[in-house]
Short mmCIF file of C-alpha atoms and ligand atoms in Angstrom, two decimals:
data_model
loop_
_atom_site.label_atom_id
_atom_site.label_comp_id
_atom_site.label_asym_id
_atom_site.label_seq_id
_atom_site.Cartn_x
_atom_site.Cartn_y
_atom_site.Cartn_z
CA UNK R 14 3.11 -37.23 18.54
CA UNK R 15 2.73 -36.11 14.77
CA UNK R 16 0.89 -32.96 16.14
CA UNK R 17 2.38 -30.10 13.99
CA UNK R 18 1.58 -27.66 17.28
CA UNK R 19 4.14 -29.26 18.82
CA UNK R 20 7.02 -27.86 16.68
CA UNK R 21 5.39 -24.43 16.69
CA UNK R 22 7.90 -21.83 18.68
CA UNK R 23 5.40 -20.52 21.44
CA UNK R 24 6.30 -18.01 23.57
CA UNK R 25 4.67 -15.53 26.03
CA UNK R 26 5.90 -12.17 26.20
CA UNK R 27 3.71 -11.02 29.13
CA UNK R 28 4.52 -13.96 31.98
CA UNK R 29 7.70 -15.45 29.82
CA UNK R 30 6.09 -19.24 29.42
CA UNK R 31 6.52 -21.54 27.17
CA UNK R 32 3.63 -22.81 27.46
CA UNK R 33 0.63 -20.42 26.25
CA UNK R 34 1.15 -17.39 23.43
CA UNK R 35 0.86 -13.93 25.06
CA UNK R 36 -2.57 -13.12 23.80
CA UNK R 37 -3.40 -16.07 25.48
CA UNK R 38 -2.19 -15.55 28.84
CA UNK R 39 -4.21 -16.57 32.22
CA UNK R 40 -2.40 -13.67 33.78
CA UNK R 41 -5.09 -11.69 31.57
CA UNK R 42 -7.25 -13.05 33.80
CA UNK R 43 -5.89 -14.34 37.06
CA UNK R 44 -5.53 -10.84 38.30
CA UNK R 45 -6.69 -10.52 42.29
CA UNK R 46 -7.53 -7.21 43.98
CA UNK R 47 -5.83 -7.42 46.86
CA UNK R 48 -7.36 -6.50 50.58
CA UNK R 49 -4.93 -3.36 50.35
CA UNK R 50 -2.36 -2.11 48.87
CA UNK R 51 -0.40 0.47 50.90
CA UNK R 52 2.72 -1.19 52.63
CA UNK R 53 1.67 0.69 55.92
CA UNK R 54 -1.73 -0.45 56.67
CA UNK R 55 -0.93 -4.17 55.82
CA UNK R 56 -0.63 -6.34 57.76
CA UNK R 57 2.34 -9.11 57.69
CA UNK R 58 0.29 -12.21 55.82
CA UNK R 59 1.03 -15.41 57.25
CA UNK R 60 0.27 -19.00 55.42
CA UNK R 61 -1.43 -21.20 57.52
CA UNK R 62 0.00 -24.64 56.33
CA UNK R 63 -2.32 -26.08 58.24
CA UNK R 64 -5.67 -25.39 55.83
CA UNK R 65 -3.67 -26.20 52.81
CA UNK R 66 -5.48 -29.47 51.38
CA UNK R 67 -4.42 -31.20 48.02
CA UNK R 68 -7.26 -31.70 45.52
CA UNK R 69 -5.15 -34.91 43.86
CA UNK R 70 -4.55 -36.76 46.92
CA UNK R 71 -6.39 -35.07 49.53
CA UNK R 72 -3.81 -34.84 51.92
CA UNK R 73 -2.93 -31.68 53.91
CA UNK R 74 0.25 -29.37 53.46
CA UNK R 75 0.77 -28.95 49.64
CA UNK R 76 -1.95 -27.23 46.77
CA UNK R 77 -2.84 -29.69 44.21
CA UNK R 78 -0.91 -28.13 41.11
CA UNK R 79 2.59 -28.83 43.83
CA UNK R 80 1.52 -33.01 44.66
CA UNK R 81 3.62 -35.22 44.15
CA UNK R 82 1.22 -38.31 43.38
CA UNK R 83 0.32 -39.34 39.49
CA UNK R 84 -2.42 -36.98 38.47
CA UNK R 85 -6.25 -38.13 38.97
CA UNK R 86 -7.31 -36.06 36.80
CA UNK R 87 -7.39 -36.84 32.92
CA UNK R 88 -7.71 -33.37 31.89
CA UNK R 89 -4.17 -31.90 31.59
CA UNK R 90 -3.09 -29.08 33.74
CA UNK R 91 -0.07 -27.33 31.45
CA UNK R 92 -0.43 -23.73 32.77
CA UNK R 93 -0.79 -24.35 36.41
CA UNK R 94 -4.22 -23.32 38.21
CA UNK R 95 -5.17 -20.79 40.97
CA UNK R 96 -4.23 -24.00 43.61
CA UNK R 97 -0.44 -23.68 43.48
CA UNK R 98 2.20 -22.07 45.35
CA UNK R 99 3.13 -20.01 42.64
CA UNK R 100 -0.67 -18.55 43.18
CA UNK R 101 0.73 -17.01 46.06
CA UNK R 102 2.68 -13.22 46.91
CA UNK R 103 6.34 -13.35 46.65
CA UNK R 104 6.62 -13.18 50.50
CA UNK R 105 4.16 -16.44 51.28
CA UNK R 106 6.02 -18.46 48.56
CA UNK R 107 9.11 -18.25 50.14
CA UNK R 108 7.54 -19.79 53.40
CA UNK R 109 5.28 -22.57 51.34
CA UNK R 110 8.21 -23.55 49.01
CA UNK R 111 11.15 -23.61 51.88
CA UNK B 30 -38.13 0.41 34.31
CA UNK B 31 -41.28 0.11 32.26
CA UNK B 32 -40.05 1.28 28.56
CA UNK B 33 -37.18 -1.45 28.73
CA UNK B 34 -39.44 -4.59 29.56
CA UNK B 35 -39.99 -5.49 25.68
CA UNK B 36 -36.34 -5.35 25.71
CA UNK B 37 -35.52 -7.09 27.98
CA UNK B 38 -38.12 -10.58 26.87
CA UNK B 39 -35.87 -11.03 23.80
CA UNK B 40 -32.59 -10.67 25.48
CA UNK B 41 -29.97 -13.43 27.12
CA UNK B 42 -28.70 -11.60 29.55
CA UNK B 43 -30.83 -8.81 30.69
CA UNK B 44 -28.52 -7.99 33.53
CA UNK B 45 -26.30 -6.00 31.60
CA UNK B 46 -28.93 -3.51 30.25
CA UNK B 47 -28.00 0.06 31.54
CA UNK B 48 -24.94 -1.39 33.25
CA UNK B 49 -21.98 -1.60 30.95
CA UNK B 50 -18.56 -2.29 32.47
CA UNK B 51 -16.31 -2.42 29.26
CA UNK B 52 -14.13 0.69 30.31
CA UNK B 53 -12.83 -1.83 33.24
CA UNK B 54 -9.14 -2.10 32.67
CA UNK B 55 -8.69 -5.64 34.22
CA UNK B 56 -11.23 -8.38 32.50
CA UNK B 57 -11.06 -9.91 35.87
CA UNK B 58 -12.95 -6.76 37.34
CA UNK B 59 -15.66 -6.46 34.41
CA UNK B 60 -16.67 -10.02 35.32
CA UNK B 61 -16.70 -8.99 38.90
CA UNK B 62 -19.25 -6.72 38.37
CA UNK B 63 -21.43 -8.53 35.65
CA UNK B 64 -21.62 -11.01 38.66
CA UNK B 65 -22.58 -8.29 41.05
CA UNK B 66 -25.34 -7.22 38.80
CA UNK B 67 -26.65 -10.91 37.85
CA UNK B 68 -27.07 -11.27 41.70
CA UNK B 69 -29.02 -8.17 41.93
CA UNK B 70 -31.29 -8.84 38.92
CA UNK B 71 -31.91 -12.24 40.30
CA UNK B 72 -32.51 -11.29 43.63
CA UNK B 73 -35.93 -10.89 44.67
CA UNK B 74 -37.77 -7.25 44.89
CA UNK B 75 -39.83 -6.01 47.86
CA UNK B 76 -42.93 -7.21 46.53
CA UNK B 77 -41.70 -10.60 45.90
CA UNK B 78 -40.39 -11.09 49.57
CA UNK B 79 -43.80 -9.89 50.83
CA UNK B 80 -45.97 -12.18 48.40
CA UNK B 81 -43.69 -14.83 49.01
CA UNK B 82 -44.23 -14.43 53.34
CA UNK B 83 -47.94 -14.13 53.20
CA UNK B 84 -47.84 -17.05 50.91
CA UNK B 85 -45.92 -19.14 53.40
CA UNK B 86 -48.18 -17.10 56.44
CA UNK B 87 -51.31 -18.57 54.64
CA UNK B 88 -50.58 -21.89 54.33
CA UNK B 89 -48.93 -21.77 58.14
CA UNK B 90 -52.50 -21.12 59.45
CA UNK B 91 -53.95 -23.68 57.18
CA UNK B 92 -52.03 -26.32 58.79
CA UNK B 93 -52.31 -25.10 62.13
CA UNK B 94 -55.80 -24.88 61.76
CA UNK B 95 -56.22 -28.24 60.10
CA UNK B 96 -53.65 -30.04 63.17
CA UNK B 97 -53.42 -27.91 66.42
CA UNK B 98 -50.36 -29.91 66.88
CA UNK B 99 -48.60 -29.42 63.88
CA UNK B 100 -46.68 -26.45 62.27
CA UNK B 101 -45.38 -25.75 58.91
CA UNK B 102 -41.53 -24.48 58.48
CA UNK B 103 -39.60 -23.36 55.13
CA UNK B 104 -36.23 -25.05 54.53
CA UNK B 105 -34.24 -25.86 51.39
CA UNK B 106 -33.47 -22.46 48.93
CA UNK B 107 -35.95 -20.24 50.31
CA UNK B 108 -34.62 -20.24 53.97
CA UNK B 109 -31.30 -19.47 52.76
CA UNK B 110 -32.02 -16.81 50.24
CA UNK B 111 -30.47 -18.95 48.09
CA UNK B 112 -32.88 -19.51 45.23
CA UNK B 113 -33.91 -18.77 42.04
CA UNK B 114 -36.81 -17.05 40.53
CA UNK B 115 -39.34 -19.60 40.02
CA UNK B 116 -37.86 -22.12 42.09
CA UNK B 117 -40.23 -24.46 44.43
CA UNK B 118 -40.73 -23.37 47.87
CA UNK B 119 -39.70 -26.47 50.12
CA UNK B 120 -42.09 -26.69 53.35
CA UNK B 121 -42.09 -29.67 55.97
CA UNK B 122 -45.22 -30.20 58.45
CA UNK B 123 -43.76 -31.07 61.96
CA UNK B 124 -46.32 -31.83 64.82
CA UNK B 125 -45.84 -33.16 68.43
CA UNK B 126 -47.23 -36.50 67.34
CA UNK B 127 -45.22 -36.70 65.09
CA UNK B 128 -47.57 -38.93 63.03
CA UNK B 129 -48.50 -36.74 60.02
CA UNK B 130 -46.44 -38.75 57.40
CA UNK B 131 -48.88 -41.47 56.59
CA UNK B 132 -50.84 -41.48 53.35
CA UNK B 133 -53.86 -40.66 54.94
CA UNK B 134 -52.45 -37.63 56.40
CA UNK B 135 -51.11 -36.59 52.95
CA UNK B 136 -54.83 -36.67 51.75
CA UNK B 137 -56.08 -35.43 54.41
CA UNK B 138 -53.85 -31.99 53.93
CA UNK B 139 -53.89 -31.83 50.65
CA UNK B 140 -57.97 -31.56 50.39
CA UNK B 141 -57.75 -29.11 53.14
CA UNK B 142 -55.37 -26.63 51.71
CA UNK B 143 -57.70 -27.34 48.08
CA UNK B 144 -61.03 -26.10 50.23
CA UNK B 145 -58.98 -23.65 51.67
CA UNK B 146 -58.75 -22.19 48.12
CA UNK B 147 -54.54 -22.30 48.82
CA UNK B 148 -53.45 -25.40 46.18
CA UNK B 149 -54.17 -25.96 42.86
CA UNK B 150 -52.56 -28.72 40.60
CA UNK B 151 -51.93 -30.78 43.44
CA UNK B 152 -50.26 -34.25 43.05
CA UNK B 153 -49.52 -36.61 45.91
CA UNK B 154 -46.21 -38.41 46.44
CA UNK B 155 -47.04 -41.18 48.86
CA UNK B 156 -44.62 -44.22 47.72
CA UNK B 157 -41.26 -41.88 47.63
CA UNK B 158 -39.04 -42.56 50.25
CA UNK B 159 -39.26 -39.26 51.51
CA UNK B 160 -43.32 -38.78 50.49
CA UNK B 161 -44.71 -35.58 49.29
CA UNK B 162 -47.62 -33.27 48.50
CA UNK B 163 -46.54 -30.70 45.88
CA UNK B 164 -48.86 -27.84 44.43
CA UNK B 165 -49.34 -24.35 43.63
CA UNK B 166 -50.64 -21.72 45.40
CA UNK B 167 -53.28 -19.88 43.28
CA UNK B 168 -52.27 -15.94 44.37
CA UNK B 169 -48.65 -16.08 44.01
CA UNK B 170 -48.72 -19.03 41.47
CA UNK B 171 -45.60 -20.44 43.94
CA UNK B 172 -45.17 -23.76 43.57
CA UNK B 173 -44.78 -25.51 46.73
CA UNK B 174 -43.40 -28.98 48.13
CA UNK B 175 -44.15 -30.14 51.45
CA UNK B 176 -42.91 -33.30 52.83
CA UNK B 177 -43.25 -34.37 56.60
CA UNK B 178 -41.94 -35.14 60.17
CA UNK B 179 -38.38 -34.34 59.10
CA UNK B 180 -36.05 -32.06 60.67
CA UNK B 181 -32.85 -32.67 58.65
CA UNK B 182 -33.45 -29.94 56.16
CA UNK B 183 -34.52 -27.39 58.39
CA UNK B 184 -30.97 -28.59 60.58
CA UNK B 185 -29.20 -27.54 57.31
CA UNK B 186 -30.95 -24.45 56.40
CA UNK B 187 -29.69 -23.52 59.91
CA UNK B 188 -26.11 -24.49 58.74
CA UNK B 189 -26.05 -22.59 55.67
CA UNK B 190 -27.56 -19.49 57.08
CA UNK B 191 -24.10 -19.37 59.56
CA UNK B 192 -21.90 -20.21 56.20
CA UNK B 193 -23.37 -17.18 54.65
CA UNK B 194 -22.73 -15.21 57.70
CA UNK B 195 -19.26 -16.21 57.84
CA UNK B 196 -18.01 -16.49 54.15
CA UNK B 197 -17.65 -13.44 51.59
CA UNK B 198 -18.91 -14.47 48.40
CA UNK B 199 -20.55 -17.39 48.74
CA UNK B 200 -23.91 -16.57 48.20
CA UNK B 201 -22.95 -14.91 44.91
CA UNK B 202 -21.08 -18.02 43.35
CA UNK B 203 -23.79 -20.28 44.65
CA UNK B 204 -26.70 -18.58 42.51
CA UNK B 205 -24.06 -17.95 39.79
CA UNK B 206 -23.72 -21.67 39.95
CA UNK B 207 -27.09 -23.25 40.39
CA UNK B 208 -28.22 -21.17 37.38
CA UNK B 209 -25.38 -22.44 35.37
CA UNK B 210 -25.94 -26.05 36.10
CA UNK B 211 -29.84 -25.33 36.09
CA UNK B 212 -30.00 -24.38 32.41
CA UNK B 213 -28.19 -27.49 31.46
CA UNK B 214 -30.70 -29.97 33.83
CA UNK B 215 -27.76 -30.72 35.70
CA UNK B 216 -29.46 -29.78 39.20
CA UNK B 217 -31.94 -32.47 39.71
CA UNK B 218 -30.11 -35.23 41.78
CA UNK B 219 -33.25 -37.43 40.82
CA UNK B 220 -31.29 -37.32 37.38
CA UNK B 221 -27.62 -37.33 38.56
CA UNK B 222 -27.19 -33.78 38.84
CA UNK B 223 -26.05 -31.79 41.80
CA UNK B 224 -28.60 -30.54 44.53
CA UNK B 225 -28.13 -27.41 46.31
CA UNK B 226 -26.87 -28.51 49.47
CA UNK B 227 -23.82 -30.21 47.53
CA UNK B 228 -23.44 -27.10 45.20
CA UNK B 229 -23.15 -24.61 48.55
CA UNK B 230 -20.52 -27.51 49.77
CA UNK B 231 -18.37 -27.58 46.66
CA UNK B 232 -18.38 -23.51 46.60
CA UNK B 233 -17.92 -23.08 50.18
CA UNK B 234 -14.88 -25.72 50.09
CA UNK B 235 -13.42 -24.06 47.14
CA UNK B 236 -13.47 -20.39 48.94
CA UNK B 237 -11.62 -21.82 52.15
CA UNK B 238 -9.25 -23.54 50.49
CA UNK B 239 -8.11 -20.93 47.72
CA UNK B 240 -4.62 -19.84 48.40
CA UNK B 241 -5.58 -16.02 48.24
CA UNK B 242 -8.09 -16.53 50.79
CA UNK B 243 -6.33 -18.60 52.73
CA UNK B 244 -3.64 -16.20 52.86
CA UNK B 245 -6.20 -13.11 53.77
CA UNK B 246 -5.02 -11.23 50.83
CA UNK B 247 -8.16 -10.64 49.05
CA UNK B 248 -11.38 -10.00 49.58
CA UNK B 249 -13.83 -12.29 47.89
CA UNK B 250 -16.56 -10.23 47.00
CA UNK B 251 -14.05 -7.91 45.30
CA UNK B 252 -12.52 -11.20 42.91
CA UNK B 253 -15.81 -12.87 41.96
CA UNK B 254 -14.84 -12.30 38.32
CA UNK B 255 -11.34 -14.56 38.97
CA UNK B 256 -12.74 -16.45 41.39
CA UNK B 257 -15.81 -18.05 38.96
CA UNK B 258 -12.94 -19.10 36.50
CA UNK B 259 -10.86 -20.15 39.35
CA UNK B 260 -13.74 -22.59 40.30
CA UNK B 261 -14.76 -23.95 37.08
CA UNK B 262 -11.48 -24.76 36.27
CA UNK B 263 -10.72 -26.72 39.95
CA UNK B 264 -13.94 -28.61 39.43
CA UNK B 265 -13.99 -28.83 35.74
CA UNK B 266 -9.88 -29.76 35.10
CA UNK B 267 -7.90 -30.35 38.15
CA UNK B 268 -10.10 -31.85 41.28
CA UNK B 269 -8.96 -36.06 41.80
CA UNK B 270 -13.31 -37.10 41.93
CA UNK B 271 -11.51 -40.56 42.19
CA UNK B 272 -9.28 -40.33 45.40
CA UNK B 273 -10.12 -36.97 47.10
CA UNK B 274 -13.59 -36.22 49.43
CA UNK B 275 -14.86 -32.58 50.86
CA UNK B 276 -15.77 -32.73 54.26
CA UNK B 277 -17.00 -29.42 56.26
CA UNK B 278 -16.71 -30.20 59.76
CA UNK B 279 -17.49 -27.93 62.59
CA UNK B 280 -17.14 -25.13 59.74
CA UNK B 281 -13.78 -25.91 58.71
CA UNK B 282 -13.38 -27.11 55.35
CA UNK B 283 -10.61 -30.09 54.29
CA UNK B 284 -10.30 -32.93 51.86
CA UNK B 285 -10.03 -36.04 52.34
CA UNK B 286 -8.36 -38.86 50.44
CA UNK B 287 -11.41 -41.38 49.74
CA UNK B 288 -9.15 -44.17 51.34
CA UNK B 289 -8.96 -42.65 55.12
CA UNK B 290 -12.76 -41.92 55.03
CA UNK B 291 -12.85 -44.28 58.06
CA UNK B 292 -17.47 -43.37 58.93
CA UNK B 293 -17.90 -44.79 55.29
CA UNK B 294 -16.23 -47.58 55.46
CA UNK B 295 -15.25 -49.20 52.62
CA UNK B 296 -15.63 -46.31 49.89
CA UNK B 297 -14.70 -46.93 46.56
CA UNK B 298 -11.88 -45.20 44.40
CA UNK B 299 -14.19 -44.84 41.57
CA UNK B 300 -15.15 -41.30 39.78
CA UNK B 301 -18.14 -40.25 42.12
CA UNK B 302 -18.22 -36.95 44.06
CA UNK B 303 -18.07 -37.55 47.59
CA UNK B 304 -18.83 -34.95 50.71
CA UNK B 305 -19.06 -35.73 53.88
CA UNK B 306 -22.36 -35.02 55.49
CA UNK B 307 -21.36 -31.90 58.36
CA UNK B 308 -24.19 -33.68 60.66
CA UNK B 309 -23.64 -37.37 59.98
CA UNK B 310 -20.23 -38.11 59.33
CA UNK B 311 -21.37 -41.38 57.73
CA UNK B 312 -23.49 -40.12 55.00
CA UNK B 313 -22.43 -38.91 51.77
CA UNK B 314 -24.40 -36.22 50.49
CA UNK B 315 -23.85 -36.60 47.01
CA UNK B 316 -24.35 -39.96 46.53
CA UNK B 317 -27.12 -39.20 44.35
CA UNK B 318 -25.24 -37.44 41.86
CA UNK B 319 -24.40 -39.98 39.47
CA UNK B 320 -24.06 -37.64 36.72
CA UNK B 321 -20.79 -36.24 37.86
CA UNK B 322 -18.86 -36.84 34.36
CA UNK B 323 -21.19 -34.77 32.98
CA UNK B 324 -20.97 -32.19 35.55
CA UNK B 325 -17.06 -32.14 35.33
CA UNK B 326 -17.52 -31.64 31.47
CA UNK B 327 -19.92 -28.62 32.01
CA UNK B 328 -17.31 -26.45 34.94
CA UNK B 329 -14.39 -27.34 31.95
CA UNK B 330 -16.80 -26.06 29.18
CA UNK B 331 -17.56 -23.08 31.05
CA UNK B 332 -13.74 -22.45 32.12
CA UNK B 333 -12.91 -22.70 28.18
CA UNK B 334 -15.80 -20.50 27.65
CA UNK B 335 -15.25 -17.73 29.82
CA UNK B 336 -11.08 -17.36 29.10
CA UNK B 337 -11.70 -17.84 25.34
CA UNK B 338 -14.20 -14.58 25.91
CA UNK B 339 -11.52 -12.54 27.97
CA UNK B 340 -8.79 -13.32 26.07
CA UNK B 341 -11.10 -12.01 23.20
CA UNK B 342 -12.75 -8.90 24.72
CA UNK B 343 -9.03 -7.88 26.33
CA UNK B 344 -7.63 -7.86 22.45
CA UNK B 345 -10.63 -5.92 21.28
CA UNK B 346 -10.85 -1.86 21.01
CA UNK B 347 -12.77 -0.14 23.37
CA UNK B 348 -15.41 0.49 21.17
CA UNK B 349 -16.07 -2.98 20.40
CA UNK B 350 -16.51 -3.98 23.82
CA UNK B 351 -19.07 -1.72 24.65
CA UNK B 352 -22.67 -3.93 25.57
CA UNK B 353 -20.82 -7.11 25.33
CA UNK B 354 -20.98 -9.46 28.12
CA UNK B 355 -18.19 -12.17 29.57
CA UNK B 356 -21.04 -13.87 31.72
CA UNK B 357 -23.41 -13.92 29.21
CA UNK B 358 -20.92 -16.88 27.40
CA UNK B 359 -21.71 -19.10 30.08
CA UNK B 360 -25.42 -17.65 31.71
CA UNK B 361 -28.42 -17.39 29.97
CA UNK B 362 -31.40 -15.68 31.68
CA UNK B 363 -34.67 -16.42 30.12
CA UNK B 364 -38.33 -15.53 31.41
CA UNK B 365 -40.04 -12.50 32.75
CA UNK B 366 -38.15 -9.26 32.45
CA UNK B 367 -37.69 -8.75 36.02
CA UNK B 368 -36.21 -5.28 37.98
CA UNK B 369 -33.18 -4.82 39.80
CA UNK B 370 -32.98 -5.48 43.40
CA UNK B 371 -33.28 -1.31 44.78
CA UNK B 372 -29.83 -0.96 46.24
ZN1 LIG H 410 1.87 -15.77 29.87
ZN1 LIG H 411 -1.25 -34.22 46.94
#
């Protein structure tokens, strides 16, 4: 709790987080090529709730990062990981967040 | 080519020689292709596959010859494509009988195959509980295990071959994998560390349970580069080892809290890897892997590893990039300069 880095101002100007600095940013990274990009030939994506599985509990219907169970995992997770719902396109997050 | 091979003895990561990727605007794309091209150096040549077959053809005929009844079939890495170079070639002896697994018949074999001028450096493992004659084949200087009367492994050679078929990208992050783990002795499961058959399991869960996947959005051969960091960091930070089980059923892959594992009953909370054998729903095939703090502590050293470098090499100039690798921060190739797989 006497951590000087905690009373450092950091800010990310590329995702707007609080969290990381921008040259720091997992969205420098976490950067999927999608299947295709043209609005015509794709096709409407649907999320099948049913495959969803939660690496902290196990259980089926939420992504890890989104359970609601104490963490099992000692190693923090600050920035959020690819198994969220905020790992998904706009459209599907709507659906897995309703 | 020829002039290179001096080259490429002294280097860490010979994959990247003649293939620089630095002019990629996304990082995530470089990596993608540095993965591409590790799989392609790794992969084996022509020549290799043919020495390899009449290796396996030689000793066939040597055990037919020696028991009518008997045959000789490859499972484990080399039936899968899955291995790497210099890796073991697993064999099992199956016969009719069925009664080749005593330690006579180990002796027997082994003495054969040595008159037969096809093993050299042989050592018999009768007292294991799965017992074994391992040796090297002269020609091809292969080193080979063969155990007996067991059908298990060729069962899940089968198995694998239909996850390959069926999932983009899997064969890539396996060998990216196993020769991550392997240069940090973390693949024996005689000392903890994670065999293959639980290393395909982990990647193939991990690919059908990504969101973007899941969602058909991407294609996974296209996002190796994400999709490594992506895995390290679920298996390195974020996966509950204490609570949560894999279990590929039937091809579809789901967790499972430890708790409702009813076949296993009672399984512990503790900090173990658990995944459910896809043939025997009571069997955990990773019990072995004791080791699994260390494990954890490698995929989180290699996550840390591999942003630190692209956070890094996306800040630096063009011209600075040029001939680095991002891979090469978490891969090391060492050994015989080898050429890529013709394309
Ligand atoms: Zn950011
Ligand atoms: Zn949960």
């Amino acid at each position: 709790s006497q951590c000087p880095q905690k009373w450092k101002r950091i800010f990310c100007t590329r995702c707007n987080s609080k969290r990381h600095s921008r040259d720091r940013c997992p969205s420098v990274w976490r950067v999927y090529l999608l299947k295709d990009d043209r609005p015509k030939k794709r096709k409407k994506l649907i999320l099948p709730m049913h495959s969803i599985y939660c690496y902290n509990c196990g259980l089926k219907g939420h992504f890890g990062d989104d359970c609601d169970l104490r963490r099992s995992s000692r190693v923090p997770n600050e920035d959020g990981s690819a198994f969220s719902g905020d790992n998904l396109t706009n459209s599907l997050k709507k659906e897995y967040f309703q | 080519s020829k002039d290179e091979d001096a080259n490429i003895l002294n280097m860490d990561f010979p994959w990247t020689i003649n293939r620089d990727h630095s002019k990629q605007k996304e990082i995530a794309d470089w990596l993608t292709l540095e993965i591409r091209d590790f799989v392609s150096y790794i992969s084996p040549n022509r020549k290799e596959i043919e020495l390899r077959n009449q290796t396996i053809g030689k000793l066939r005929d040597a055990v037919q010859h020696h028991w009518p009844d008997a045959n000789l079939h490859v499972f484990g890495s080399y039936a899968t494509d899955l291995y790497l170079p210099g890796s073991d070639i697993d064999c099992v002896v199956n016969s009719k009988a069925g009664d080749k697994q005593s330690r006579n018949c180990l002796y027997s074999l082994a003495s054969h195959l040595k008159k037969e001028g096809l093993a050299e450096d042989i050592e018999i493992i009768a007292k294991a509980r799965v017992p074994i004659i391992k040796f090297v084949e002269p020609l091809s200087k292969i080193h080979v295990d063969v155990s007996f009367e067991r059908t298990n492994g060729l069962e899940a050679a089968k198995l694998i071959r239909g996850w390959l078929d069926s999932t983009n990208g899997l064969r890539e992050l396996v060998l990216i994998v196993k020769q991550f783990l392997q240069a940090r002795r973390l693949n024996k499961v005689h000392t903890g560390g994670l065999g293959g058959f639980s290393i395909i399991c982990l990647v193939y869960s991990f690919l059908h349970l990504h969101p973007r996947i899941l969602a058909n959005e991407i294609n996974p051969i296209e996002n190796l580069g994400v999709l490594l960091i992506d895995f390290f960091e679920l298996y390195g930070k974020n996966f509950g080892y204490d609570h949560v089980a894999l279990s590929v059923m039937n091809g579809k892959a789901t967790y499972l809290p430890k708790s409702n594992w009813k076949e296993l009953h009672p399984i512990k909370s503790t900090f173990q890897l658990a995944i459910q054998d896809p043939g025997d729903a009571t069997n955990n095939i990773s019990r072995g892997s004791f080791n699994i703090r260390d494990i954890k502590k490698a995929f989180a050293g290699a996550f840390d590893l591999l942003t630190n470098r692209c956070f890094e090499l996306h800040r630096a100039k063009l011209k600075d990039r040029q001939g680095c690798s991002i891979l090469g921060n978490v891969i090391k190739y060492r050994g015989k300069a080898r050429d890529f797989r013709d394309e």
